[in-house]
Coordinates of C-alpha atoms in Angstrom, one line a residue:
M17 CA 94.8 154.6 100.6
H18 CA 95.5 150.9 99.9
L19 CA 93.1 149.6 102.6
L20 CA 89.6 148.6 101.8
N21 CA 87.2 151.1 103.4
Q22 CA 84.7 153.8 102.6
Q23 CA 87.4 156.0 101.1
T24 CA 88.6 153.3 98.7
S25 CA 85.2 151.7 97.8
E26 CA 85.2 153.3 94.3
Q27 CA 88.7 152.1 93.7
Y28 CA 87.6 148.7 94.9
V29 CA 84.9 148.5 92.3
T30 CA 87.2 149.8 89.5
H31 CA 89.9 147.3 90.3
M32 CA 87.5 144.4 90.7
Q33 CA 86.1 145.2 87.3
K34 CA 89.5 145.2 85.8
T35 CA 90.4 142.0 87.5
S36 CA 87.2 140.4 86.4
A37 CA 87.9 141.4 82.8
V38 CA 91.3 139.7 83.0
I39 CA 89.8 136.5 84.4
K40 CA 87.0 136.6 81.8
Q41 CA 89.6 136.7 79.0
W42 CA 91.4 133.7 80.5
L43 CA 88.2 131.8 80.7
D44 CA 87.1 132.8 77.2
D45 CA 90.5 131.5 75.8
N46 CA 89.4 128.1 77.1
N47 CA 92.8 126.6 77.5
V48 CA 93.5 123.6 79.8
Y49 CA 97.1 124.8 80.4
L50 CA 99.7 126.8 78.6
G51 CA 102.5 126.9 81.1
G52 CA 104.8 124.3 79.5
T53 CA 107.2 122.2 81.5
P54 CA 107.9 122.7 85.3
Q55 CA 111.1 124.5 84.5
Q56 CA 109.4 126.9 82.1
V57 CA 106.7 127.7 84.7
Q58 CA 109.4 128.4 87.3
V59 CA 111.2 130.8 85.0
T60 CA 108.1 132.6 83.7
N61 CA 106.7 133.2 87.2
A62 CA 109.9 134.3 88.9
F63 CA 109.4 137.6 90.8
S64 CA 111.4 140.0 92.8
I65 CA 110.4 142.2 95.7
R66 CA 111.4 145.9 95.3
E67 CA 111.7 148.8 97.6
Q68 CA 109.1 150.7 95.6
G69 CA 105.9 148.9 94.7
R70 CA 104.3 148.8 91.3
D71 CA 100.8 150.0 90.2
I72 CA 97.9 147.6 90.0
D73 CA 97.6 147.8 86.2
T74 CA 101.1 146.6 85.8
I75 CA 100.7 143.8 88.3
L76 CA 97.5 142.7 86.6
A77 CA 99.3 142.7 83.2
D78 CA 101.8 140.2 84.7
I79 CA 98.9 138.1 86.1
Q80 CA 97.3 138.0 82.7
S81 CA 100.5 137.2 80.7
K82 CA 102.4 135.0 83.1
F83 CA 100.4 133.6 86.0
L84 CA 97.0 132.7 84.5
P85 CA 98.5 130.8 81.4
S86 CA 100.5 128.8 83.9
C87 CA 97.4 127.7 85.8
V88 CA 95.4 124.6 85.1
S89 CA 91.9 125.7 84.2
T90 CA 89.4 123.5 86.1
A91 CA 86.7 125.3 84.1
N92 CA 87.8 123.5 80.9
A93 CA 85.8 120.4 80.1
N94 CA 89.1 118.5 79.5
C95 CA 90.4 119.1 83.0
L96 CA 89.9 115.6 84.5
A97 CA 92.9 114.8 86.6
H98 CA 91.9 115.2 90.2
L99 CA 89.1 115.8 92.7
H100 CA 89.4 119.5 91.6
P101 CA 86.2 120.7 90.0
P102 CA 85.1 123.8 88.2
T103 CA 83.4 126.2 90.5
L104 CA 79.9 127.6 90.7
V105 CA 79.6 131.3 89.8
I106 CA 77.7 131.8 93.1
G107 CA 80.7 130.4 94.8
Q108 CA 82.9 133.1 93.3
I109 CA 80.4 135.7 94.4
A110 CA 80.5 134.3 97.9
E111 CA 84.3 134.4 97.8
M112 CA 84.1 138.2 97.1
I113 CA 81.8 138.7 100.1
I114 CA 83.9 136.5 102.3
A115 CA 87.1 138.4 101.4
A116 CA 85.5 141.9 101.6
T117 CA 83.8 141.4 105.0
N118 CA 86.7 139.4 106.4
Q119 CA 84.7 137.8 109.2
S120 CA 86.6 135.6 111.6
M121 CA 84.7 132.6 112.8
D122 CA 86.4 132.2 116.1
S123 CA 84.1 134.5 118.2
W124 CA 80.6 135.8 117.8
N125 CA 81.6 139.4 118.0
Q126 CA 83.9 138.9 115.0
S127 CA 81.2 137.2 112.9
P128 CA 77.7 137.9 114.3
A129 CA 75.5 136.8 111.4
A130 CA 78.1 134.4 110.0
T131 CA 78.1 132.4 113.2
Y132 CA 74.4 131.7 113.1
I133 CA 74.5 130.9 109.3
E134 CA 77.3 128.3 109.9
K135 CA 75.4 126.8 112.9
D136 CA 72.2 126.5 110.9
L137 CA 74.0 125.0 108.0
I138 CA 75.8 122.4 110.2
H139 CA 72.4 121.5 111.7
W140 CA 70.9 121.0 108.2
L141 CA 73.9 118.8 107.1
C142 CA 73.4 116.7 110.3
Q143 CA 69.8 116.2 109.4
R144 CA 70.8 115.4 105.8
C145 CA 73.0 112.7 107.2
Q146 CA 70.1 111.5 109.4
F147 CA 71.9 112.1 112.6
D148 CA 68.5 112.9 114.1
D149 CA 68.2 109.1 114.3
I150 CA 70.1 108.9 117.6
S151 CA 69.5 105.2 118.3
N152 CA 73.0 104.4 117.0
A153 CA 75.0 106.6 119.5
L154 CA 78.3 105.2 120.6
F155 CA 77.4 104.8 124.2
D156 CA 74.0 104.6 125.8
E157 CA 74.6 107.6 128.1
Q158 CA 75.1 109.8 125.0
I159 CA 71.5 109.3 123.8
G160 CA 69.7 112.6 123.8
H161 CA 72.6 114.8 122.9
N162 CA 72.4 116.9 119.8
A163 CA 74.6 116.4 116.7
G164 CA 76.9 119.2 115.7
G165 CA 80.0 120.1 113.7
V166 CA 82.2 122.8 112.3
F167 CA 83.4 124.0 108.9
T168 CA 87.0 123.0 108.1
S169 CA 89.7 123.6 105.5
G170 CA 89.0 120.2 104.0
G171 CA 89.2 116.4 104.3
T172 CA 92.6 116.1 106.0
Q173 CA 91.6 118.5 108.8
S174 CA 88.2 116.9 109.2
N175 CA 89.8 113.4 109.4
L176 CA 92.1 114.8 112.0
M177 CA 89.1 116.0 114.0
G178 CA 87.5 112.6 113.8
L179 CA 90.7 110.8 115.0
L180 CA 91.3 113.4 117.7
L181 CA 87.9 113.0 119.3
A182 CA 88.0 109.2 118.8
R183 CA 91.4 109.2 120.6
N184 CA 90.1 111.3 123.5
Q185 CA 87.0 109.1 123.9
F186 CA 89.1 105.9 123.7
Y187 CA 91.4 107.0 126.5
K188 CA 88.6 108.5 128.6
A189 CA 87.1 105.1 128.8
K190 CA 90.4 103.9 130.3
G191 CA 90.3 106.7 132.8
V192 CA 92.9 108.9 131.1
D193 CA 92.5 112.5 130.1
V194 CA 94.9 112.5 127.2
Q195 CA 94.4 116.2 126.4
K196 CA 95.9 117.1 129.8
D197 CA 98.1 114.2 130.7
G198 CA 99.4 113.1 127.3
L199 CA 100.1 109.5 126.0
V200 CA 103.2 108.7 128.0
G201 CA 103.0 105.2 129.4
Q202 CA 99.6 104.5 127.7
P203 CA 99.0 101.6 125.3
V204 CA 98.6 102.8 121.7
G205 CA 95.0 102.5 120.4
N206 CA 94.8 101.0 116.9
I207 CA 93.0 102.6 113.9
L208 CA 91.5 100.3 111.3
C209 CA 91.0 101.5 107.8
S210 CA 91.0 100.0 104.3
D211 CA 94.2 99.7 102.3
Q212 CA 92.6 102.3 99.9
A213 CA 91.9 104.9 102.6
H214 CA 93.2 108.4 102.3
F215 CA 96.8 109.0 103.2
S216 CA 95.7 111.6 105.8
I217 CA 94.7 108.8 108.2
E218 CA 98.4 107.8 108.7
K219 CA 99.5 111.4 108.6
N220 CA 97.0 112.4 111.3
A221 CA 97.9 109.3 113.4
A222 CA 101.4 110.6 113.5
L223 CA 100.3 114.1 114.4
L224 CA 98.3 112.7 117.3
G225 CA 101.2 110.9 118.8
L226 CA 99.8 107.5 117.9
G227 CA 102.3 106.8 115.2
Q228 CA 101.8 105.6 111.7
K229 CA 102.2 102.0 112.9
S230 CA 98.9 102.4 114.8
V231 CA 97.1 102.4 111.5
I232 CA 96.2 98.8 110.5
K233 CA 95.2 98.4 106.8
V234 CA 92.2 96.1 106.1
A235 CA 92.1 94.2 102.8
T236 CA 89.7 95.3 100.1
D237 CA 87.8 93.5 97.4
A238 CA 88.1 94.0 93.6
S239 CA 86.0 97.2 93.8
G240 CA 88.3 98.7 96.5
A241 CA 85.8 98.4 99.3
M242 CA 86.7 97.1 102.7
L243 CA 86.4 93.3 103.2
M244 CA 84.2 92.6 106.2
S245 CA 85.8 89.2 106.8
D246 CA 89.3 90.8 107.1
L247 CA 87.9 93.7 109.3
Q248 CA 86.5 91.2 111.8
H249 CA 89.7 89.2 111.6
Q250 CA 91.8 92.3 112.4
I251 CA 89.5 93.2 115.4
D252 CA 89.8 89.6 116.7
Q253 CA 93.6 89.7 116.4
L254 CA 94.0 93.0 118.1
G255 CA 91.2 92.7 120.7
T256 CA 88.3 95.1 120.8
D257 CA 89.7 97.0 123.7
N258 CA 92.7 97.9 121.6
V259 CA 90.8 99.3 118.7
M260 CA 90.5 103.1 119.0
A261 CA 88.5 103.7 115.8
I262 CA 87.4 102.3 112.5
I263 CA 87.7 104.6 109.5
A264 CA 85.3 103.8 106.7
T265 CA 85.7 105.5 103.3
A266 CA 82.8 106.7 101.1
G267 CA 84.7 107.5 97.9
T268 CA 88.3 106.4 97.7
T269 CA 90.5 108.7 95.7
D270 CA 91.3 106.3 92.8
L271 CA 88.3 103.9 92.4
G272 CA 85.7 105.9 94.2
A273 CA 85.1 102.8 96.3
I274 CA 82.5 103.0 99.2
D275 CA 83.0 100.7 102.1
P276 CA 80.0 98.7 103.4
L277 CA 78.8 101.3 105.8
M278 CA 75.9 99.5 107.3
S279 CA 77.9 96.4 108.1
I280 CA 80.8 98.4 109.5
G281 CA 78.3 100.4 111.6
K282 CA 76.8 97.3 113.1
I283 CA 80.3 96.0 114.2
C284 CA 81.1 99.4 115.7
R285 CA 77.8 99.5 117.7
D286 CA 78.2 96.0 118.9
E287 CA 81.8 96.5 120.0
Q288 CA 81.5 100.1 121.0
I289 CA 84.2 101.3 118.6
W290 CA 84.2 104.8 117.2
L291 CA 83.2 104.9 113.5
H292 CA 84.5 107.8 111.4
V293 CA 83.4 108.0 107.8
D294 CA 85.6 109.8 105.4
A295 CA 83.0 111.0 102.9
A296 CA 85.0 113.8 101.5
W297 CA 84.0 112.8 98.0
G298 CA 81.0 110.4 98.3
G299 CA 79.3 112.8 100.7
A300 CA 78.0 114.7 97.7
L301 CA 75.6 111.8 97.1
L302 CA 73.6 113.1 100.0
L303 CA 72.0 115.4 97.5
S304 CA 71.8 112.8 94.7
Q305 CA 68.4 111.7 93.5
R306 CA 69.6 108.5 91.8
Y307 CA 72.8 107.5 93.6
R308 CA 72.0 108.3 97.2
H309 CA 71.6 104.6 98.0
L310 CA 75.4 104.1 97.4
I311 CA 76.1 105.8 100.8
E312 CA 73.4 104.0 102.8
G313 CA 74.6 103.6 106.3
L314 CA 76.3 107.0 106.5
N315 CA 74.2 107.8 109.5
Q316 CA 75.8 104.9 111.4
A317 CA 78.9 107.1 111.9
D318 CA 80.0 108.9 115.0
S319 CA 81.8 111.5 112.9
I320 CA 81.8 112.4 109.2
T321 CA 84.1 114.2 106.8
L322 CA 82.5 116.2 104.0
D323 CA 84.3 118.3 101.4
F324 CA 82.4 121.0 99.4
H325 CA 85.4 121.9 97.2
K326 CA 85.1 118.5 95.5
H327 CA 81.8 117.3 94.1
F328 CA 79.8 120.3 95.4
F329 CA 81.7 122.6 92.9
L330 CA 82.7 125.2 95.4
P331 CA 86.0 127.2 95.5
I332 CA 88.8 125.9 97.8
S333 CA 88.7 125.7 100.7
C334 CA 85.4 124.4 102.0
G335 CA 84.8 121.3 104.2
A336 CA 82.9 120.2 107.2
F337 CA 83.3 117.9 110.2
L338 CA 80.1 116.5 111.5
L339 CA 79.7 114.9 114.9
R340 CA 76.8 112.7 116.0
D341 CA 77.1 113.7 119.7
N342 CA 78.0 117.4 120.2
Q343 CA 79.2 116.6 123.7
N344 CA 82.3 115.0 122.4
F345 CA 83.6 118.4 121.6
E346 CA 84.0 118.9 125.3
S347 CA 87.3 117.0 125.2
I348 CA 88.9 119.7 123.1
R349 CA 87.3 122.7 124.8
H350 CA 89.7 125.5 125.8
H351 CA 88.6 128.8 127.2
S352 CA 90.1 132.1 126.4
E353 CA 88.6 135.1 128.1
Y354 CA 88.9 137.3 125.0
L355 CA 87.3 134.8 122.7
N356 CA 84.9 132.3 124.4
S357 CA 84.5 133.2 128.0
A358 CA 82.3 131.4 130.4
D359 CA 80.1 134.5 130.6
D360 CA 79.3 134.2 126.9
E361 CA 78.2 130.6 127.4
Q362 CA 75.9 131.6 130.2
D363 CA 74.5 134.3 128.0
N364 CA 74.0 131.7 125.2
I365 CA 76.4 133.6 122.9
P366 CA 78.0 131.1 120.5
N367 CA 81.8 131.2 119.9
L368 CA 82.7 128.6 117.3
V369 CA 86.4 128.4 118.3
T370 CA 85.2 126.0 120.9
Y371 CA 84.6 123.4 118.2
S372 CA 87.5 124.1 115.8
L373 CA 91.2 123.3 115.6
Q374 CA 91.6 126.7 114.0
T375 CA 91.3 130.0 115.8
T376 CA 91.1 132.5 113.0
R377 CA 88.9 130.9 110.3
R378 CA 87.2 132.1 107.1
F379 CA 83.5 132.2 106.7
D380 CA 83.6 129.4 104.1
A381 CA 80.1 128.2 105.0
L382 CA 78.7 131.2 103.0
K383 CA 79.7 129.5 99.8
L384 CA 77.6 126.4 100.5
W385 CA 74.7 128.4 101.9
M386 CA 74.5 130.6 98.8
A387 CA 74.9 127.7 96.4
L388 CA 72.1 125.8 98.1
D389 CA 69.9 128.9 98.2
L390 CA 70.4 129.4 94.4
L391 CA 70.2 125.9 93.2
G392 CA 68.0 124.1 95.7
T393 CA 68.7 120.4 96.3
D394 CA 67.1 119.3 93.0
D395 CA 69.4 121.4 90.6
Y396 CA 72.4 120.6 92.8
A397 CA 71.6 116.9 92.5
A398 CA 71.3 117.1 88.7
L399 CA 74.9 118.6 88.5
I400 CA 76.3 115.8 90.7
D401 CA 74.4 113.0 88.9
S402 CA 75.4 114.1 85.5
C403 CA 79.1 113.5 86.3
L404 CA 78.4 109.9 87.4
D405 CA 76.4 109.4 84.2
T406 CA 79.3 110.7 82.0
A407 CA 81.7 108.4 83.9
K408 CA 79.7 105.4 83.1
Q409 CA 79.5 106.4 79.4
A410 CA 83.3 107.0 79.4
A411 CA 83.9 103.5 80.8
K412 CA 81.9 101.9 78.0
L413 CA 83.8 103.9 75.4
I414 CA 87.2 102.8 76.8
D415 CA 86.1 99.2 77.2
A416 CA 85.2 99.1 73.5
N417 CA 88.6 100.4 72.4
E418 CA 91.0 97.7 71.5
N419 CA 94.0 99.8 72.5
F420 CA 92.8 100.5 76.1
V421 CA 92.0 98.4 79.1
L422 CA 89.3 99.4 81.5
V423 CA 90.5 98.6 85.1
H424 CA 87.1 98.8 86.8
E425 CA 83.6 100.0 86.2
P426 CA 83.2 103.4 87.8
I427 CA 81.6 103.6 91.2
I428 CA 81.3 107.3 91.6
S429 CA 82.8 109.3 88.7
S430 CA 86.5 108.2 88.4
V431 CA 87.5 106.0 85.5
L432 CA 90.8 104.0 85.7
F433 CA 92.3 102.5 82.5
Y434 CA 95.5 102.3 80.6
F435 CA 96.8 102.3 77.1
T436 CA 98.2 99.0 75.8
P437 CA 98.5 99.1 72.0
K438 CA 97.1 96.1 70.2
D439 CA 99.6 93.6 68.8
T440 CA 102.5 95.3 70.7
E441 CA 104.1 93.4 73.5
L442 CA 105.5 95.7 76.2
S443 CA 106.9 95.0 79.6
D444 CA 105.0 96.4 82.7
E445 CA 107.7 99.1 83.0
Q446 CA 107.5 100.0 79.4
L447 CA 103.7 100.3 79.6
A448 CA 104.1 102.4 82.8
Q449 CA 106.5 104.8 81.0
L450 CA 104.3 105.0 78.0
N451 CA 101.1 105.8 79.9
R452 CA 103.0 108.4 82.0
H453 CA 104.2 110.0 78.8
I454 CA 100.7 110.1 77.5
A455 CA 99.4 112.1 80.5
Q456 CA 102.3 114.5 80.5
A457 CA 102.1 115.0 76.7
L458 CA 98.4 115.9 76.8
L459 CA 98.9 118.4 79.6
V460 CA 102.0 120.2 78.1
N461 CA 100.3 120.3 74.7
N462 CA 97.2 121.9 76.1
I463 CA 95.0 119.0 75.2
A464 CA 93.8 117.6 78.5
N465 CA 94.7 117.2 82.1
V466 CA 94.5 113.6 83.1
A467 CA 96.0 111.8 86.1
T468 CA 98.2 108.8 86.6
T469 CA 98.0 106.5 89.6
Q470 CA 99.3 103.2 90.8
L471 CA 96.8 100.4 91.4
E472 CA 98.0 96.9 92.3
Q473 CA 101.4 97.4 90.7
R474 CA 99.9 98.8 87.5
L475 CA 100.3 102.4 86.5
C476 CA 96.9 103.6 85.3
L477 CA 95.5 106.7 83.6
K478 CA 92.6 108.3 85.4
F479 CA 89.6 110.5 84.5
T480 CA 88.0 112.1 87.5
I481 CA 84.9 113.6 86.0
L482 CA 83.8 116.5 88.2
N483 CA 82.6 118.8 85.5
P484 CA 79.0 118.6 84.4
N485 CA 80.0 120.3 81.1
T486 CA 82.2 117.4 80.2
Q487 CA 80.4 115.5 77.6
I488 CA 81.0 112.0 76.1
N489 CA 82.3 113.6 72.8
D490 CA 84.9 115.4 74.9
I491 CA 86.0 112.1 76.4
A492 CA 86.1 110.5 72.9
D493 CA 88.4 113.2 71.6
I494 CA 90.7 112.8 74.6
I495 CA 90.9 109.0 74.1
E496 CA 91.8 109.6 70.5
Q497 CA 94.5 112.1 71.4
M498 CA 95.8 109.6 74.0
A499 CA 96.1 106.9 71.4
I500 CA 97.9 109.3 69.0
A501 CA 100.4 110.4 71.8
G502 CA 100.9 106.7 72.7
F503 CA 101.6 105.6 69.1
N504 CA 103.8 108.6 68.4
R505 CA 105.9 107.7 71.4
L506 CA 106.1 104.1 70.2
N507 CA 107.3 105.2 66.8
S508 CA 109.8 107.7 68.2
D509 CA 111.2 104.9 70.4
N510 CA 111.2 102.6 67.4
L511 CA 109.5 99.7 69.1
N512 CA 108.4 96.7 67.2
V513 CA 105.6 94.2 68.1
D514 CA 108.0 92.3 70.4
G515 CA 108.5 95.4 72.6
K516 CA 112.2 95.6 71.6
K517 CA 113.9 98.3 69.6
Q518 CA 114.2 97.4 65.9
H519 CA 118.0 97.7 65.9
D520 CA 118.1 95.3 68.9
A521 CA 116.0 92.8 66.9
A522 CA 118.3 93.2 64.0

């Protein structure tokens, strides 16, 4: 009687209500984090598997007393460390439906309605990216083919898809079917991306047998955007025939930098180089009313990464890979008679496994579909834009504080800065340790969750503002607490204005 079916439907409702009550209490407590140090979390959440199971109420009691307090609450307005947002209530409702129906997106007969909802949503996203303007197709013979795509687990998988299809196209042009024959004896195609691009580019290059050395980093300007002069220099040095793909980023992890998409797109068209745009973060600006212009040129891409568990406020995981020319999926097509038979294709029955690296796959598209249905594009845009507005206000607040240095004006909604107390001289290493301590102290003491990152040899603090409920007064309070934590650490270390311990000075 443990399986979900018509016999346990009443139990399902009862247990879901109890679970919802536990989660409600956790949300109402409104803590950022109560788990303590890593060692304390490990001890608190240790478990053992027994020969005889326990009842659900006992298990839920442990969830309430041990697990949930050890979780970082993205719902809290002071949770600002990563691209890890609070989630829409409609997204939680969708998760219940996804889990209960347990549709598998590999074949139509495992997900009849879900298949068409995902296909229609992919079509809408391609239109939103203006892929219907097909004049920029990679090769002339591709003109007329439809755009397409598939939902993925997130940015890393979508970037892998982009590099995979770029690789196959690159070697096809050289007369090699790399899917069948492999890369043995073939020259390695090079991948160009900015030195601020996501680490998954190198990781995926290794997975594809190209090696991390195939990834050539292009210099960036002060804002973290790719320098066109260095991009052209790198292409000239390598030779166009040796460039497999260019990866542009629309929203780097730290600065939120957006590469010059229009200019990169022109180079790729002129040189017939595959352009993949990693818009895992910046792609949310497709819905923005006031910041959409920041990603102008996104439609120049041959493929695009989007993440909906970032600035679209949906539960993990939910991403998409979009492709200008659906025909490029042919290079990864594999037939299995029990999933995507040729007969199904003749009967126009869609089996989405054809387009995915995954076989069994969740119906994550439902979350985005329901969210768009509830909010419409206008209310969605308002949520996204409010985060960018708050980031700009936060930057002004930090810049006006004599004990902090603002590293760069926010581009999307990340703010990089560091604590450097006035009239106190500290080495770079001492400053790094001090700022690292500030971030750790705020989290362990249930004040805020902020990140640290390294930028140009400088350890920085980082706000990633992905919560529309985070207001400037919340930011002001956190900055004040940061200063307190910083000065308390200085006092405990007994540092004087010269950055030396007083007993050393004596």
